[in-house]
PDB file of C-alpha atoms in Angstrom:
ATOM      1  CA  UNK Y 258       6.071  13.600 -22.760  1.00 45.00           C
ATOM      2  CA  UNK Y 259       9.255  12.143 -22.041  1.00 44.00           C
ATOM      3  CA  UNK Y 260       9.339   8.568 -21.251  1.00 45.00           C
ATOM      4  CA  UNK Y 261      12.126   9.274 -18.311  1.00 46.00           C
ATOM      5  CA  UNK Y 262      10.855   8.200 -14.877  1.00 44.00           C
ATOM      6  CA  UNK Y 263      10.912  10.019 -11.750  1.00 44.00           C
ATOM      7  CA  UNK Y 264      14.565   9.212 -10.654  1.00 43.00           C
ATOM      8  CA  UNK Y 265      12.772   8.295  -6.830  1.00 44.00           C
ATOM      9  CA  UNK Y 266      11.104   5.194  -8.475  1.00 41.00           C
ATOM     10  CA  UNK Y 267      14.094   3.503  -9.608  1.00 38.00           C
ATOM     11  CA  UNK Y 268      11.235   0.311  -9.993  1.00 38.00           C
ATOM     12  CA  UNK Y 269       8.338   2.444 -11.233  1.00 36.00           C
ATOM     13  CA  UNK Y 270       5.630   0.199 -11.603  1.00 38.00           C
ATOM     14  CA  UNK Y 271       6.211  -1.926  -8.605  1.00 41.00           C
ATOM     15  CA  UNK Y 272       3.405  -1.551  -5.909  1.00 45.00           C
ATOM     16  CA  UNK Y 273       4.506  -2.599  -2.444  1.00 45.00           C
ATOM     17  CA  UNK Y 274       1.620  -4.109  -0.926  1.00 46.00           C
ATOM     18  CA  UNK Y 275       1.816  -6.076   2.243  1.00 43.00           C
ATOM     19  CA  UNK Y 276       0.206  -9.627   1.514  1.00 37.00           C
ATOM     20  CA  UNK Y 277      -3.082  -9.525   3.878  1.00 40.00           C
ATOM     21  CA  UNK Y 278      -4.811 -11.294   1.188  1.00 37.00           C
ATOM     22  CA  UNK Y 279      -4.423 -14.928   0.502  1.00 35.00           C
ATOM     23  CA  UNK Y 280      -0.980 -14.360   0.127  1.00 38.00           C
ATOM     24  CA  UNK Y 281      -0.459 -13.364   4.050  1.00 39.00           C
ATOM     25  CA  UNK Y 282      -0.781 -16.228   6.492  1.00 39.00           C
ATOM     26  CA  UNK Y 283       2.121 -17.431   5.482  1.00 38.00           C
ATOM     27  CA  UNK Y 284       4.378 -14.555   7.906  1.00 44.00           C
ATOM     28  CA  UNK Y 285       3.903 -13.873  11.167  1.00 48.00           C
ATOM     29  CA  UNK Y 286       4.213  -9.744  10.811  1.00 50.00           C
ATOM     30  CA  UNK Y 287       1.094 -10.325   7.877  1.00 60.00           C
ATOM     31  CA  UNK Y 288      -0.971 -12.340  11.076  1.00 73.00           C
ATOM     32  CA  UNK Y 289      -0.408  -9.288  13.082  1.00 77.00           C
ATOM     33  CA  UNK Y 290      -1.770  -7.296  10.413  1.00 80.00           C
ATOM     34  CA  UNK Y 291      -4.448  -9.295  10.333  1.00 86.00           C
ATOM     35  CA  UNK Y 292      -5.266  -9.061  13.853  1.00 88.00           C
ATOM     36  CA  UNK Y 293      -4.924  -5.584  14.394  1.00 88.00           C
ATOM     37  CA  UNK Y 294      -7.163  -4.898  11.500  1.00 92.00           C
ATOM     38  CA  UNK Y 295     -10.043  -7.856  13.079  1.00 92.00           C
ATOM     39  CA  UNK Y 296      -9.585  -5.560  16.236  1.00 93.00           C
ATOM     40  CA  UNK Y 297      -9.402  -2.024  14.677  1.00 93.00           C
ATOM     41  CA  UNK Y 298     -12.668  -2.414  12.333  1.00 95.00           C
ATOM     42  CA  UNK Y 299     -10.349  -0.493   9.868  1.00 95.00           C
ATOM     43  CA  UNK Y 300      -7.529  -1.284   6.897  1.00 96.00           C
ATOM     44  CA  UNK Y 301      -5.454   1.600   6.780  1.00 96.00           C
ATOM     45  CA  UNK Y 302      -3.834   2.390   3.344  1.00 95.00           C
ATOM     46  CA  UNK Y 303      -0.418   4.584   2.724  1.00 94.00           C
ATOM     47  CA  UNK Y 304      -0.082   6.282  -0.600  1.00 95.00           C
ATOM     48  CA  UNK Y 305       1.526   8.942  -2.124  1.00 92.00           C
ATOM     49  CA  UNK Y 306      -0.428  12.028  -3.162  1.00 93.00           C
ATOM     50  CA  UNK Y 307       1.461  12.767  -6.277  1.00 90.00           C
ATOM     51  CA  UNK Y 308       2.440   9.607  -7.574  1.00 91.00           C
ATOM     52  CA  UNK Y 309       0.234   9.598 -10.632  1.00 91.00           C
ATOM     53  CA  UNK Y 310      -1.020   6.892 -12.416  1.00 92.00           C
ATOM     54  CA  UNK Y 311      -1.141   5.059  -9.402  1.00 90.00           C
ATOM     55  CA  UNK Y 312      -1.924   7.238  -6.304  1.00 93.00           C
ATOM     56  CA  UNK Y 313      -3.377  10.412  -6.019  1.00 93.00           C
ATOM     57  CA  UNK Y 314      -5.698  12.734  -4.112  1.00 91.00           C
ATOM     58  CA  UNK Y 315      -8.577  14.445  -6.460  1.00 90.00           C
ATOM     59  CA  UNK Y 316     -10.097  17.736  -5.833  1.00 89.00           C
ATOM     60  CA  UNK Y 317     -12.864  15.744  -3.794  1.00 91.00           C
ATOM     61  CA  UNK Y 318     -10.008  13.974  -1.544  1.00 87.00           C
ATOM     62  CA  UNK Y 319     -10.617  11.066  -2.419  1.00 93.00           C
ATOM     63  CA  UNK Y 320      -7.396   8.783  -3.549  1.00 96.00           C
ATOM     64  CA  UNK Y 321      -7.676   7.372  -7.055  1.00 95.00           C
ATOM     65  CA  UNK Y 322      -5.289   5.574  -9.276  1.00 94.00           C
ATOM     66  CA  UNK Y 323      -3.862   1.730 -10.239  1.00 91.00           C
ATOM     67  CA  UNK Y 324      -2.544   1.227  -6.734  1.00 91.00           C
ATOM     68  CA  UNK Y 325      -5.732   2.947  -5.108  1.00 94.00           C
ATOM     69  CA  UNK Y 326      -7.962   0.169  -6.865  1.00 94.00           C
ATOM     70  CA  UNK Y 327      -5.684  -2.379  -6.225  1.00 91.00           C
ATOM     71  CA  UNK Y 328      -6.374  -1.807  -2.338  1.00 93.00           C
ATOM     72  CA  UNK Y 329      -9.788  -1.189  -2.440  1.00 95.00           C
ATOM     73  CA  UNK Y 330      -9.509  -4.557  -3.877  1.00 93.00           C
ATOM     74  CA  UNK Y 331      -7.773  -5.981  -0.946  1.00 92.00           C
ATOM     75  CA  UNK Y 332     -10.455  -3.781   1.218  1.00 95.00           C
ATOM     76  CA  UNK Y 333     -13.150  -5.707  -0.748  1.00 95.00           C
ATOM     77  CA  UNK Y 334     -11.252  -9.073  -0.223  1.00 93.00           C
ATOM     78  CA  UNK Y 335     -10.464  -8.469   3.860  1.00 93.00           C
ATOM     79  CA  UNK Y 336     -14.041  -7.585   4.393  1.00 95.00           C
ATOM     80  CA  UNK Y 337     -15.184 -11.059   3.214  1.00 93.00           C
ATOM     81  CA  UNK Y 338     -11.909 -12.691   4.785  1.00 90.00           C
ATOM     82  CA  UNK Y 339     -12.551 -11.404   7.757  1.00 91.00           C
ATOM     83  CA  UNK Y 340     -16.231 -11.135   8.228  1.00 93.00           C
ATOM     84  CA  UNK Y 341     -16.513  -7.670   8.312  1.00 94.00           C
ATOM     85  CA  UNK Y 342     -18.882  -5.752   5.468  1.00 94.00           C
ATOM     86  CA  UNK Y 343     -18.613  -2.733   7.562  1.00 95.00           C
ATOM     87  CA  UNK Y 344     -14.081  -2.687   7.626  1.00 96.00           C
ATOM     88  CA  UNK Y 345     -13.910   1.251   7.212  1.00 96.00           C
ATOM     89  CA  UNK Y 346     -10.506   2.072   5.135  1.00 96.00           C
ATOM     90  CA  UNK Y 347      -8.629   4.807   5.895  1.00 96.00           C
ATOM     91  CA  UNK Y 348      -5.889   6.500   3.655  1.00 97.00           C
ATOM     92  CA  UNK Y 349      -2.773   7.726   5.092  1.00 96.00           C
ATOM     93  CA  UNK Y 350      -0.910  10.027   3.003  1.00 95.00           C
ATOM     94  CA  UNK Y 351       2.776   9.320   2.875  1.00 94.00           C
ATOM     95  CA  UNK Y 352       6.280  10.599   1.415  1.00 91.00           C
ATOM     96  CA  UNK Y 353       8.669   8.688  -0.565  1.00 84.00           C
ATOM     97  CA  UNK Y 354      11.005   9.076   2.596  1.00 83.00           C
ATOM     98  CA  UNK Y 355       8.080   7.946   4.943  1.00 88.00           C
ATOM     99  CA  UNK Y 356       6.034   5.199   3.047  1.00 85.00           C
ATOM    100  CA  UNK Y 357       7.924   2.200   4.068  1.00 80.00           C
ATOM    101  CA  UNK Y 358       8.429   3.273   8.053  1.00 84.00           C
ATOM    102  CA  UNK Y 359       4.594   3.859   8.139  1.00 88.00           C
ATOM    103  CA  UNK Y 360       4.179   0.481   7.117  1.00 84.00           C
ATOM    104  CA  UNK Y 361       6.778  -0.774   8.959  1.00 82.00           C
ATOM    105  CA  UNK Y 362       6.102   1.204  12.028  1.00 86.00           C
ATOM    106  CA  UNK Y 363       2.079   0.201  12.408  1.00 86.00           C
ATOM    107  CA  UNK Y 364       0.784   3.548  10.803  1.00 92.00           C
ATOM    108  CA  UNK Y 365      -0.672   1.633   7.922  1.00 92.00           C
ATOM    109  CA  UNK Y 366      -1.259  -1.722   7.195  1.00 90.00           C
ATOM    110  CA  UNK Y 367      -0.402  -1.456   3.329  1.00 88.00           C
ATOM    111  CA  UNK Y 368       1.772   0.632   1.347  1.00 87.00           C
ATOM    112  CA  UNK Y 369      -0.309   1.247  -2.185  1.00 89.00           C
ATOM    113  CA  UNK Y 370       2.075   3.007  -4.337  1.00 81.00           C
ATOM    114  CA  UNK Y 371       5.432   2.719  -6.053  1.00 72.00           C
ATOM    115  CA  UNK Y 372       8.398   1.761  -4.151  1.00 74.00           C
ATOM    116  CA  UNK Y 373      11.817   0.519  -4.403  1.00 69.00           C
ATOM    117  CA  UNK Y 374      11.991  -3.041  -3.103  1.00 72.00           C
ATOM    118  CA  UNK Y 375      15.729  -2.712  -1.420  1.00 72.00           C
ATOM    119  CA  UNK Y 376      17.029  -5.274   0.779  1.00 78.00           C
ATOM    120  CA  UNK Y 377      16.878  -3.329   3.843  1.00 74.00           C
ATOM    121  CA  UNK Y 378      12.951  -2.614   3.036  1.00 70.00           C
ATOM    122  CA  UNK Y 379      12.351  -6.552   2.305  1.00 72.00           C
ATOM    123  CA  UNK Y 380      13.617  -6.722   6.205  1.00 70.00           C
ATOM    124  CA  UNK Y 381      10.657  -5.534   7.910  1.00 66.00           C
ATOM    125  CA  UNK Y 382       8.610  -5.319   4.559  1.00 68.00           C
ATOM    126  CA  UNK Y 383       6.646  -7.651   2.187  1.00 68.00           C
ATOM    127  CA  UNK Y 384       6.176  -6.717  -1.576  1.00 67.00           C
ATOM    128  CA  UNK Y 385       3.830  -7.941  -3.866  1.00 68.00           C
ATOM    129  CA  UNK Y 386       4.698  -8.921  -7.505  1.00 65.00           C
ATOM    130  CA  UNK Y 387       5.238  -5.717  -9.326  1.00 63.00           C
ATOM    131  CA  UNK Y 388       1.610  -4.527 -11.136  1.00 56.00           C
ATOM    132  CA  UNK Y 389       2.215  -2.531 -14.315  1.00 53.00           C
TER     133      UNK Y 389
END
């Protein structure tokens, strides 16, 4: 296998999550996160079906990869943060040309796959350190 990268993930390897964690509090957009998720009862996670190793959908539907267990991680972490052992998470599949306006736009809360961190997308985005 050829160690060329899908020419879409220009920063392979970089996982754009939204800091909810203990990274969050710090900007205002990760406080409305926060909120909306207290409200909702629900974390809702945008990934990319076919971005293998770190998002995918199995035969079962479920999603699996690096980024998937990265945000059930965060799941894990908001339920105790928040108070809530019964926070349902839902996944919200995503294109590379849609991931960062779902986040953006409210239809998740956290974008767990690979994604270019661009200027623009730092405007109404926040990205994690990138996980290899």
């Amino acid at each position: 296998m050829s160690k060329k990268h899908h020419p879409r993930f220009a920063a392979y390897g970089a996982l754009t999550v939204l800091a909810l964690g203990a990274m969050a509090p710090a900007t205002s957009f990760a406080g409305a996160a926060l909120d909306r998720i207290r409200e909702s009862g629900r974390v809702r996670f945008a990934y990319l079906p076919q971005a293998k190793p770190f998002t995918s959908a199995s035969a079962s539907g479920t999603v699996e990869g690096y980024g998937a267990a990265l945000c059930e991680r965060i799941a894990a972490g908001l339920k105790s943060q928040l108070g809530n052992a019964q926070l349902a998470v839902e996944w919200v599949p995503v294109t590379i040309d849609t991931a960062a306006n779902a986040v953006a736009g409210g239809q998740a809360d956290v974008l767990c796959t690979p994604s270019n961190a661009t200027l623009a997308r730092r405007k109404s985005l926040s990205y994690s350190i990138p996980t290899f």
